[in-house]
Every structure is written in C-alpha cells, then in structure tokens.
Coordinates of N, CA and C in Angstrom, one line a residue:
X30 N -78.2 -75.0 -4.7 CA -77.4 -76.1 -5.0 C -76.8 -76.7 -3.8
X31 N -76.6 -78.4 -4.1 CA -75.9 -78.5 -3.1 C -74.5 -79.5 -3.5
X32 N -73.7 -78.9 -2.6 CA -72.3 -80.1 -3.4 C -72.1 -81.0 -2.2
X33 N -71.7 -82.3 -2.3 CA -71.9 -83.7 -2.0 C -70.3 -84.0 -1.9
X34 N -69.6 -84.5 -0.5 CA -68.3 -85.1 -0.4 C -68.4 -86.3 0.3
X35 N -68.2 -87.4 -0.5 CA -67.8 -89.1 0.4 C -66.6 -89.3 1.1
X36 N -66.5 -89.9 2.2 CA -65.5 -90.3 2.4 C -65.8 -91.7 3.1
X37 N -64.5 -92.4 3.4 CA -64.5 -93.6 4.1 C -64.4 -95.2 3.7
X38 N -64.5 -95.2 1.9 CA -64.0 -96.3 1.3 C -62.4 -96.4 1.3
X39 N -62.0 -98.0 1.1 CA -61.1 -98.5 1.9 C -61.3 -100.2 1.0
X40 N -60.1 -100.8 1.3 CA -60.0 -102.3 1.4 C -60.4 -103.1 2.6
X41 N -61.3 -104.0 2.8 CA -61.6 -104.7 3.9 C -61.8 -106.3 3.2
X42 N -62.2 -107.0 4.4 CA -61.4 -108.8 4.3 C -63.4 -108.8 4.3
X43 N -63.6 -110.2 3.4 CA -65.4 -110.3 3.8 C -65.6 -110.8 5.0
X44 N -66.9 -110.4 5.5 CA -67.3 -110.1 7.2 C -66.6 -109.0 7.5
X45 N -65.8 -108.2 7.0 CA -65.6 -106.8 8.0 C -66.8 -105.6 7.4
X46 N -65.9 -104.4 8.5 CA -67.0 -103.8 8.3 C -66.2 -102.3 7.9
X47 N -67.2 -101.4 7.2 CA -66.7 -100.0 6.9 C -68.1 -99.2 6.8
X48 N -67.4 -97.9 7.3 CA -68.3 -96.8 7.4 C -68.3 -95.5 6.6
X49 N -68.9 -95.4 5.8 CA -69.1 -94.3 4.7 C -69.6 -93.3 5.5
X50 N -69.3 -91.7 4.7 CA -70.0 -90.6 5.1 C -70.3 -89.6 4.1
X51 N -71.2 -88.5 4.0 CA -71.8 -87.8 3.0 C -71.7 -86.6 3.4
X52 N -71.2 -85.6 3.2 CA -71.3 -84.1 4.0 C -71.6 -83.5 2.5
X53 N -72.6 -82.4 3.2 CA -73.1 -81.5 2.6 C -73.0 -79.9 2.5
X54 N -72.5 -79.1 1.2 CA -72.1 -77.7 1.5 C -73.0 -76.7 0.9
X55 N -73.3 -76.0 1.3 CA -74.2 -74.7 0.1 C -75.3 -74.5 0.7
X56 N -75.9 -75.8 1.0 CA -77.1 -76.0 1.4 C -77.3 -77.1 2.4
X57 N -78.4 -76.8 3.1 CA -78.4 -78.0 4.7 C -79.6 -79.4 3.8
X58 N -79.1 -80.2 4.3 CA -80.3 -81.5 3.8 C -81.7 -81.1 4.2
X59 N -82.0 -80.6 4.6 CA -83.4 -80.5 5.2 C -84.8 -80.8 4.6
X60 N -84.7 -80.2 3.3 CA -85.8 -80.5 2.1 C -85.0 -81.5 1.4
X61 N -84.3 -82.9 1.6 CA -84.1 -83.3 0.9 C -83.9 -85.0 1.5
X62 N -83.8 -85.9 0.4 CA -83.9 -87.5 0.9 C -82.5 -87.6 0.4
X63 N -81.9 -88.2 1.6 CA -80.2 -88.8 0.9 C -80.1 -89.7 0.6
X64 N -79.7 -90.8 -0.3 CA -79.0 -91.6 -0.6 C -77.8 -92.3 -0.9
X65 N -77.8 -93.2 -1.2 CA -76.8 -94.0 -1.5 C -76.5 -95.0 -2.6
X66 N -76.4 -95.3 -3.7 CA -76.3 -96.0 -5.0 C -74.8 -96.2 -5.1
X67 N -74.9 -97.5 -5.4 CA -73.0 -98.3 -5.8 C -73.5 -98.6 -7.6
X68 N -72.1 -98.7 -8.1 CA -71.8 -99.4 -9.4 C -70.5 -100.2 -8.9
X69 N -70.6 -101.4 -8.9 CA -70.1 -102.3 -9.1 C -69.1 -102.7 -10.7
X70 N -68.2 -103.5 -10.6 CA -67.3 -103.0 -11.7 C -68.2 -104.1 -13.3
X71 N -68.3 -103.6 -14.0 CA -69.0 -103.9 -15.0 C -70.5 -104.4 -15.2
X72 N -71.4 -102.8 -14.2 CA -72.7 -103.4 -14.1 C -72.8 -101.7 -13.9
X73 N -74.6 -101.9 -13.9 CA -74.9 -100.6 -14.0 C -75.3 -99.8 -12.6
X74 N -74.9 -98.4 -12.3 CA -75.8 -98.2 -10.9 C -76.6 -98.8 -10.4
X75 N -76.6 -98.7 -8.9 CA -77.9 -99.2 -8.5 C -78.8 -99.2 -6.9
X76 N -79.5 -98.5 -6.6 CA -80.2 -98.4 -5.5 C -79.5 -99.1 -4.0
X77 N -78.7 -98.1 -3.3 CA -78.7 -99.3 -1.4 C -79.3 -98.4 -0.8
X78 N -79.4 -97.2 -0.3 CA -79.9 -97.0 0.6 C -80.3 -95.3 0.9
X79 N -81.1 -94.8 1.6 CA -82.0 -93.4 1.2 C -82.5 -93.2 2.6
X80 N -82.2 -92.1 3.3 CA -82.7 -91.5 4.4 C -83.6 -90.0 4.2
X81 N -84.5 -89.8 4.4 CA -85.2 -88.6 4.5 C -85.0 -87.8 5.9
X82 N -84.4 -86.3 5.3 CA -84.0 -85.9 6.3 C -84.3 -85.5 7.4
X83 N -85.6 -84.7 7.3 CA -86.8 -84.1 8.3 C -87.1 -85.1 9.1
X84 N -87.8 -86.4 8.7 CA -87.9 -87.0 9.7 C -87.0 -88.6 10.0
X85 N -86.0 -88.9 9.1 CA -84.6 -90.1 9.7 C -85.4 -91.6 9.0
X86 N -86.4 -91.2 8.3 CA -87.2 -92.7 8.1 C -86.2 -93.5 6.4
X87 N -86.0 -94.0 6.9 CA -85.0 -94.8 6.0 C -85.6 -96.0 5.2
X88 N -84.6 -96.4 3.6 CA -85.2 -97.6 2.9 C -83.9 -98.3 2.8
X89 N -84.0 -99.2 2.3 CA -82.8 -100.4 2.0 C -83.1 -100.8 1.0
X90 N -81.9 -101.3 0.1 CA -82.5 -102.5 -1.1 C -82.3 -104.1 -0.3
X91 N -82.9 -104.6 -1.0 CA -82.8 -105.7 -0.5 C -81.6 -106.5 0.0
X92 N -80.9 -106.4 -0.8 CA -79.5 -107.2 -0.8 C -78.7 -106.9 0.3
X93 N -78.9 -105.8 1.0 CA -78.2 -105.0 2.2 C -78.8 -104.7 3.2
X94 N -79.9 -105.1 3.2 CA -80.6 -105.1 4.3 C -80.4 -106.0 5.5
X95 N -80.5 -105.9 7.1 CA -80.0 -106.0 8.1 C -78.5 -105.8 8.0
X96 N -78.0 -105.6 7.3 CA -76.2 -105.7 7.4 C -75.9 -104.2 6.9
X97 N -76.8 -103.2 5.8 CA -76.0 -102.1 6.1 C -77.3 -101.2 6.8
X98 N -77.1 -100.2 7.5 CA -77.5 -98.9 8.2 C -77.5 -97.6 7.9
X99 N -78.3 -96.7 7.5 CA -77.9 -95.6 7.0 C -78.6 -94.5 8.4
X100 N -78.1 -93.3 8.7 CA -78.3 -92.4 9.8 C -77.7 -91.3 9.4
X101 N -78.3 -89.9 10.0 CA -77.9 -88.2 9.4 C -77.6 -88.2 11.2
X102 N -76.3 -86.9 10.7 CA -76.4 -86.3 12.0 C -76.3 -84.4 11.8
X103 N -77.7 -84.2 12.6 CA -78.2 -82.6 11.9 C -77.2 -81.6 12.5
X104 N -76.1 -81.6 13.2 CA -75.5 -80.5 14.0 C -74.2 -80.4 12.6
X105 N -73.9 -81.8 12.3 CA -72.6 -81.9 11.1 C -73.2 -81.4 9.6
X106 N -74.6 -82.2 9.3 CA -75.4 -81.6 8.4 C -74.5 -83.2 7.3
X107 N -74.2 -84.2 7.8 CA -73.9 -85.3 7.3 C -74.9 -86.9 7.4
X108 N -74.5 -87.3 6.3 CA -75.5 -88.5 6.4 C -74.6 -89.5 6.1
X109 N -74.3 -90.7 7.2 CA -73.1 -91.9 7.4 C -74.1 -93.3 6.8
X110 N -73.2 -94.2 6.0 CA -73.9 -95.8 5.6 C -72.6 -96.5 6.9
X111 N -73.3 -97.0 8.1 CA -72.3 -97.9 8.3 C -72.8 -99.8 7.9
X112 N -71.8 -100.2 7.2 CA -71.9 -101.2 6.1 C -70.8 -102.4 7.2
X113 N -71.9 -103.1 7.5 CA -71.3 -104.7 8.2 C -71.6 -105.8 7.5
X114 N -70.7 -107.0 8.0 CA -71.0 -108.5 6.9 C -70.6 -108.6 5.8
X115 N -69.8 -107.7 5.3 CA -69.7 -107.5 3.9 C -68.8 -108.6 3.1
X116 N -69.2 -108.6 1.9 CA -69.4 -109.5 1.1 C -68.6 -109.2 -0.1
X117 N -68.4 -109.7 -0.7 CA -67.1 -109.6 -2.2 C -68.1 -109.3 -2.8
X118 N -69.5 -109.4 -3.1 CA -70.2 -109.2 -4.1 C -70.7 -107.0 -3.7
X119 N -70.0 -106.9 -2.5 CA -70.4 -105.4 -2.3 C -69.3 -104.4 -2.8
X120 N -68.5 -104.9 -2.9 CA -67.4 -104.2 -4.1 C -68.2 -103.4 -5.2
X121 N -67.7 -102.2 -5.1 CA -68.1 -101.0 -6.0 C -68.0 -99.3 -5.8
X122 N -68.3 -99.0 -6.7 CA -67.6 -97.5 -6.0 C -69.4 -96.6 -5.7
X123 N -69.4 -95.9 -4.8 CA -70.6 -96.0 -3.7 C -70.7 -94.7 -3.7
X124 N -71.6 -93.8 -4.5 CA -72.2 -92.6 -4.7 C -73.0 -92.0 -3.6
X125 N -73.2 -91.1 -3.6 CA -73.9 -90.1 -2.0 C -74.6 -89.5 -3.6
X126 N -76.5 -89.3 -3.1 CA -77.5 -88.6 -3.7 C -78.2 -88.4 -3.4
X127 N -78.6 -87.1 -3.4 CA -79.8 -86.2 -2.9 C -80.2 -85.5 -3.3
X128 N -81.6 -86.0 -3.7 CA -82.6 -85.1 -4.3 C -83.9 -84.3 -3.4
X129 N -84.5 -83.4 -4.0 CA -85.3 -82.4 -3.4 C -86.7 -82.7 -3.6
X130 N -87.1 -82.6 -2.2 CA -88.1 -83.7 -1.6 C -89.5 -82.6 -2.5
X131 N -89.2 -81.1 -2.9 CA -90.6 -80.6 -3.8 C -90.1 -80.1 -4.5
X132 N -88.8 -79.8 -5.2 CA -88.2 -79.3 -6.6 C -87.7 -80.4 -7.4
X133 N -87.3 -81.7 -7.3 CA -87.1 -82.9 -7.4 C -85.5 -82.9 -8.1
X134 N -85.0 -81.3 -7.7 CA -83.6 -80.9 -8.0 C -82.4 -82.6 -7.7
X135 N -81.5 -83.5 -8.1 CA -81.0 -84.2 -8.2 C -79.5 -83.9 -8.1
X136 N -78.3 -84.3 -6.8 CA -77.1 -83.8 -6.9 C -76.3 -85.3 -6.6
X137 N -75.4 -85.2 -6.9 CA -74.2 -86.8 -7.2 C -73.0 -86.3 -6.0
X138 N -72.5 -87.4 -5.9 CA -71.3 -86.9 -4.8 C -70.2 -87.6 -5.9
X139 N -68.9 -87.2 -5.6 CA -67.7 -87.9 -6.6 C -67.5 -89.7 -6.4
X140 N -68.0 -90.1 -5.7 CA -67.8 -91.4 -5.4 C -66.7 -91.9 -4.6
X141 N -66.8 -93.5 -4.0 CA -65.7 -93.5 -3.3 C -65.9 -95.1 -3.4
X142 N -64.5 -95.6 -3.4 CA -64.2 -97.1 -3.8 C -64.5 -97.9 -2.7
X143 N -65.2 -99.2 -2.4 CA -65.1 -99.9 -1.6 C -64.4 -101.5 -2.5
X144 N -64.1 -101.7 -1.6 CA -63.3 -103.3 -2.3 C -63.5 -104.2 -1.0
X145 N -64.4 -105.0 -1.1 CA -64.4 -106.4 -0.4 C -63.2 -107.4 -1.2
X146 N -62.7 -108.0 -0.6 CA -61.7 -108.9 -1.0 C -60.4 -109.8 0.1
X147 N -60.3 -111.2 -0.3 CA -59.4 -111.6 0.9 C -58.0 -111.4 0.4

C-alpha cells in the first residue's frame, strides 16, 4: 500500500504562482505513475497531470499545459506540480494519485485547496 500526503495549496492573485507536493509512505513510487486530478467547486474530477516514475516522462491536460510542470524527486521519494499563470478558472481542491504501473492497484491523497482569486 501506499499513503499519499499534499501539501502547498494556498490563496494566490491570477498570474501568480504555487507549488504543490506529493510525498509518499509505505512504499517508494517506483512501480508506479503519479498524478494529479482537481475538482473544482461544483463540477466533477478531472485529469491535470501524471508523471511516471522510472523513467520522469510526463502528460498534461490540456488546459494546463505550458503553465503547469509536474517533476519527482527520487532521494525524497516526492512528486511536486509547480503551477504558473494561474487563472480563477484553476480554483479547486487538487488530489495526488498513484496507481500501479502492473497491479493497476489505485491510491488518493486527502487533497489540498487552491483558490485563484483577486
């Protein structure tokens, strides 16, 4: 098993920027793809961003792409979103998930609030 802690949500002005992080306990990422999924307030989850750990190769959804970043760092055994340009429409609370690259085992982190707003 593995358990999943966010941190780094925050209030910020649009055009700023914030840096989310993902740490991992029980178990190291290694066999596993991390992600990132927001819910926004009265809509349903949804797909931003996924790093595979072995080899760092990363996806974006569209909407976030060039403006957010996703990167692991293997000594911490953490995987960071740093999120720039941001936008009132990126408001939501921003899940850490990682599932297992050949058990297809699926773990959630508690979430953490971001608020774009002036």
């Amino acid at each position: 098993q593995v358990q999943l802690v966010e941190s780094g949500g925050g209030l910020v002005q649009p055009g700023g920027s914030l840096r989310l992080s993902c740490a991992a306990s029980g178990r190291t990422f290694s066999a596993y793809r991390v992600g990132w999924y927001r819910q926004p307030p009265g809509k349903e989850r949804e797909f931003v961003a996924r790093i595979t750990w072995s080899t760092g190769s990363t996806d974006y959804a569209d909407s976030v792409k060039g403006r957010f970043t996703a990167s692991r760092d293997n000594a911490r055994n953490t995987v960071s979103l740093q999120m720039n340009s941001l936008k009132p429409e990126d408001t939501a609370i921003y899940y850490c998930h990682a599932q297992g690259i050949y058990s297809g085992s699926t773990y959630w982190g508690q979430g953490t609030q971001v608020t774009v707003s002036s």
